[in-house]
């Protein structure tokens, strides 16, 4: 039986996807706003953890209150993989846009509900239970949020601008933190600390409602991404490859067929998010509880640091389109290994200027990861399983990263060593360094399973020529390999004949 060899059609200029600039801007805005709302809650929660500890765990010591409040922050990460599996499968089956509309609704409602929960003094044990349930709902929705938003932006972006466009997603994250922190400082300064502990802490969570409505409006108005639409068109046309690879993926398939991409994804997410949560969620508590700065004082320092990060973020994304993503992952990891302890020496110096410098250095190193993560991760997996694969692997990694505030607080509390967070960062930086050395460069290349994407027809012609040049180089490499194989075959034939000549009964 003869195997029929599939013939691919030659790639022409009309096969290059031209990205509509107005649609791209809308996609980035909608994705970044949803991400901002997610991190607005994380920022608020981190900055009011001291208040939540007193409201929901009043009988414990201040140290235990802090750990308990941060543990409530970390527990929802246990359900994020479930949300990733659910929304990932839905995103690969029904499209990215529909799923992102659902996740932002769940996220807005659950965040709003935190502001409604009565205190422990009012309803007893039900107060922390209701807080945990609201956080679990958040965790489930967030399981599909970042992965979907990153994919949405990546699939809408031209190949040569994917780093710059993707960097705006985490720009939204940082902006959400800034907004959350700014709202906490503003409200606490207006109403005073006593009233803030009584009822003022609830107000930031109520802002989730209008933010959610705006985000839902923007996302609902978007069209599906070009890469996913291409995949759907292939299936409708009866493409055999598309039919044999239905839009769903089990973890077993990811682990066996996509193991290299899985390892890169896990390593990069752990390195990025542990640094993220250490700096932006744990450090406000570290400054107030361990270094005895006033809550508002510590928050103001972090706000200033995050504003600086906003300026650095898109610069790194833009530069990664020129020199690649790998240098930033490797450089950021080496920087953490070498500078984590010096930075914490500055933070513990009791000199405001030096504290600021220590935090700023950590922030720039964090930018090295966040500036390229959203453009790197979606390029790891092919279109038909991209959402499922990325959501599952991303959220499994976040299980480790999400425990960072709790673990850091416990390590400092139990050991009495204020440098434990620095050691923690150094261990994680080793993971980041190995990931950077191991990962393949994805800058200026089409997403796996998708045709090249360009900003305009002129760029499309350049991409087409680059694709032709790449094909020619691969053909030359294969030809060289064939020549080498032919030489090896001839050598084996000579050896075979020499052995036959030595045997009287073989000819």
Short mmCIF file of N, CA, C and O in Angstrom, two decimals, residues 203-250:
data_model
loop_
_atom_site.label_atom_id
_atom_site.label_comp_id
_atom_site.label_asym_id
_atom_site.label_seq_id
_atom_site.Cartn_x
_atom_site.Cartn_y
_atom_site.Cartn_z
N UNK A 203 -14.05 49.90 50.33
CA UNK A 203 -14.29 50.76 49.16
C UNK A 203 -13.46 50.36 47.93
O UNK A 203 -14.00 50.36 46.81
N UNK A 204 -12.16 50.02 48.07
CA UNK A 204 -11.40 49.65 46.86
C UNK A 204 -11.99 48.45 46.12
O UNK A 204 -11.95 48.40 44.90
N UNK A 205 -12.54 47.49 46.88
CA UNK A 205 -13.10 46.30 46.24
C UNK A 205 -14.37 46.63 45.45
O UNK A 205 -14.68 45.96 44.47
N UNK A 206 -15.09 47.67 45.88
CA UNK A 206 -16.31 48.04 45.16
C UNK A 206 -16.01 48.61 43.78
O UNK A 206 -16.88 48.61 42.90
N UNK A 207 -14.79 49.11 43.57
CA UNK A 207 -14.42 49.66 42.26
C UNK A 207 -14.37 48.58 41.17
O UNK A 207 -14.34 48.90 39.99
N UNK A 208 -14.35 47.31 41.58
CA UNK A 208 -14.29 46.22 40.60
C UNK A 208 -15.52 46.21 39.70
O UNK A 208 -15.44 45.80 38.54
N UNK A 209 -16.66 46.69 40.22
CA UNK A 209 -17.90 46.66 39.43
C UNK A 209 -17.80 47.55 38.18
O UNK A 209 -18.00 47.06 37.06
N UNK A 210 -17.50 48.85 38.32
CA UNK A 210 -17.40 49.67 37.10
C UNK A 210 -16.26 49.24 36.18
O UNK A 210 -16.39 49.28 34.95
N UNK A 211 -15.12 48.80 36.76
CA UNK A 211 -14.02 48.33 35.93
C UNK A 211 -14.42 47.09 35.14
O UNK A 211 -14.08 46.94 33.95
N UNK A 212 -15.17 46.21 35.78
CA UNK A 212 -15.63 44.99 35.10
C UNK A 212 -16.59 45.30 33.97
O UNK A 212 -16.53 44.67 32.90
N UNK A 213 -17.48 46.26 34.17
CA UNK A 213 -18.44 46.63 33.12
C UNK A 213 -17.73 47.20 31.91
O UNK A 213 -18.04 46.86 30.76
N UNK A 214 -16.73 48.07 32.16
CA UNK A 214 -15.95 48.65 31.05
C UNK A 214 -15.19 47.56 30.31
O UNK A 214 -15.18 47.50 29.07
N UNK A 215 -14.54 46.68 31.06
CA UNK A 215 -13.78 45.59 30.44
C UNK A 215 -14.65 44.67 29.63
O UNK A 215 -14.27 44.25 28.53
N UNK A 216 -15.83 44.33 30.16
CA UNK A 216 -16.75 43.45 29.43
C UNK A 216 -17.21 44.10 28.13
O UNK A 216 -17.28 43.44 27.08
N UNK A 217 -17.50 45.40 28.18
CA UNK A 217 -17.93 46.12 26.97
C UNK A 217 -16.85 46.07 25.90
O UNK A 217 -17.13 45.78 24.73
N UNK A 218 -15.61 46.32 26.30
CA UNK A 218 -14.51 46.33 25.33
C UNK A 218 -14.28 44.94 24.74
O UNK A 218 -14.06 44.78 23.54
N UNK A 219 -14.33 43.93 25.57
CA UNK A 219 -14.05 42.58 25.09
C UNK A 219 -15.19 42.03 24.23
O UNK A 219 -14.95 41.31 23.26
N UNK A 220 -16.40 42.35 24.60
CA UNK A 220 -17.55 41.86 23.84
C UNK A 220 -17.57 42.44 22.43
O UNK A 220 -18.08 41.81 21.49
N UNK A 221 -17.00 43.64 22.27
CA UNK A 221 -17.02 44.30 20.96
C UNK A 221 -15.91 43.81 20.04
O UNK A 221 -15.90 44.14 18.85
N UNK A 222 -14.99 42.99 20.53
CA UNK A 222 -13.86 42.55 19.73
C UNK A 222 -14.22 41.39 18.81
O UNK A 222 -15.13 40.61 19.10
N UNK A 223 -13.48 41.27 17.71
CA UNK A 223 -13.59 40.11 16.84
C UNK A 223 -12.60 39.04 17.29
O UNK A 223 -11.67 39.31 18.05
N UNK A 224 -12.82 37.80 16.81
CA UNK A 224 -11.91 36.71 17.15
C UNK A 224 -10.53 36.97 16.55
O UNK A 224 -10.39 37.69 15.57
N UNK A 225 -9.48 36.38 17.15
CA UNK A 225 -8.12 36.61 16.68
C UNK A 225 -7.91 36.00 15.29
O UNK A 225 -8.51 34.98 14.96
N UNK A 226 -7.04 36.60 14.45
CA UNK A 226 -6.78 36.06 13.11
C UNK A 226 -6.25 34.63 13.14
O UNK A 226 -6.65 33.80 12.31
N UNK A 227 -5.36 34.30 14.08
CA UNK A 227 -4.78 32.95 14.12
C UNK A 227 -5.84 31.91 14.43
O UNK A 227 -5.88 30.84 13.80
N UNK A 228 -6.73 32.19 15.39
CA UNK A 228 -7.78 31.21 15.70
C UNK A 228 -8.78 31.12 14.56
O UNK A 228 -9.28 30.03 14.25
N UNK A 229 -9.07 32.25 13.90
CA UNK A 229 -10.00 32.23 12.78
C UNK A 229 -9.44 31.40 11.63
O UNK A 229 -10.17 30.67 10.96
N UNK A 230 -8.12 31.47 11.40
CA UNK A 230 -7.49 30.63 10.38
C UNK A 230 -7.69 29.16 10.71
O UNK A 230 -7.98 28.34 9.82
N UNK A 231 -7.53 28.82 11.97
CA UNK A 231 -7.70 27.42 12.40
C UNK A 231 -9.13 26.96 12.16
O UNK A 231 -9.36 25.85 11.67
N UNK A 232 -10.10 27.80 12.50
CA UNK A 232 -11.50 27.46 12.27
C UNK A 232 -11.79 27.29 10.78
O UNK A 232 -12.48 26.35 10.37
N UNK A 233 -11.24 28.18 9.96
CA UNK A 233 -11.44 28.10 8.51
C UNK A 233 -10.89 26.79 7.95
O UNK A 233 -11.51 26.15 7.09
N UNK A 234 -9.73 26.36 8.45
CA UNK A 234 -9.15 25.10 7.99
C UNK A 234 -10.06 23.92 8.31
O UNK A 234 -10.25 23.01 7.51
N UNK A 235 -10.61 23.94 9.50
CA UNK A 235 -11.50 22.84 9.90
C UNK A 235 -12.77 22.83 9.05
O UNK A 235 -13.25 21.77 8.65
N UNK A 236 -13.29 24.02 8.77
CA UNK A 236 -14.50 24.10 7.95
C UNK A 236 -14.24 23.62 6.52
O UNK A 236 -15.13 23.10 5.85
N UNK A 237 -12.99 23.79 6.06
CA UNK A 237 -12.62 23.36 4.71
C UNK A 237 -12.20 21.89 4.67
O UNK A 237 -11.81 21.38 3.61
N UNK A 238 -12.28 21.22 5.81
CA UNK A 238 -11.97 19.79 5.83
C UNK A 238 -10.50 19.47 5.84
O UNK A 238 -10.08 18.40 5.40
N UNK A 239 -9.67 20.38 6.36
CA UNK A 239 -8.23 20.12 6.41
C UNK A 239 -7.96 18.93 7.33
O UNK A 239 -8.40 18.89 8.47
N UNK A 240 -7.23 17.93 6.83
CA UNK A 240 -7.03 16.69 7.58
C UNK A 240 -6.25 16.92 8.87
O UNK A 240 -6.57 16.34 9.90
N UNK A 241 -5.23 17.74 8.80
CA UNK A 241 -4.44 18.00 10.00
C UNK A 241 -5.31 18.62 11.09
O UNK A 241 -5.21 18.26 12.27
N UNK A 242 -6.16 19.56 10.70
CA UNK A 242 -7.01 20.22 11.68
C UNK A 242 -8.03 19.24 12.27
O UNK A 242 -8.33 19.27 13.45
N UNK A 243 -8.55 18.35 11.43
CA UNK A 243 -9.53 17.38 11.92
C UNK A 243 -8.90 16.34 12.83
O UNK A 243 -9.53 15.86 13.77
N UNK A 244 -7.66 15.97 12.53
CA UNK A 244 -6.98 14.98 13.36
C UNK A 244 -6.48 15.58 14.67
O UNK A 244 -6.13 14.86 15.59
N UNK A 245 -6.44 16.91 14.76
CA UNK A 245 -6.00 17.59 15.97
C UNK A 245 -7.13 18.48 16.47
O UNK A 245 -7.09 19.70 16.25
N UNK A 246 -8.15 17.93 17.07
CA UNK A 246 -9.27 18.74 17.52
C UNK A 246 -8.84 19.75 18.57
O UNK A 246 -7.84 19.55 19.26
N UNK A 247 -9.59 20.84 18.72
CA UNK A 247 -9.19 21.91 19.60
C UNK A 247 -9.37 21.60 21.08
O UNK A 247 -10.15 22.21 21.78
N UNK A 248 -8.67 20.61 21.57
CA UNK A 248 -8.64 20.31 22.99
C UNK A 248 -7.35 19.55 23.28
O UNK A 248 -6.76 18.94 22.41
N UNK A 249 -6.91 19.60 24.51
CA UNK A 249 -5.66 18.94 24.85
C UNK A 249 -5.69 18.51 26.31
O UNK A 249 -6.14 19.25 27.18
N UNK A 250 -5.25 17.30 26.58
CA UNK A 250 -5.12 16.81 27.94
C UNK A 250 -3.72 17.13 28.43
O UNK A 250 -2.81 17.40 27.65
#
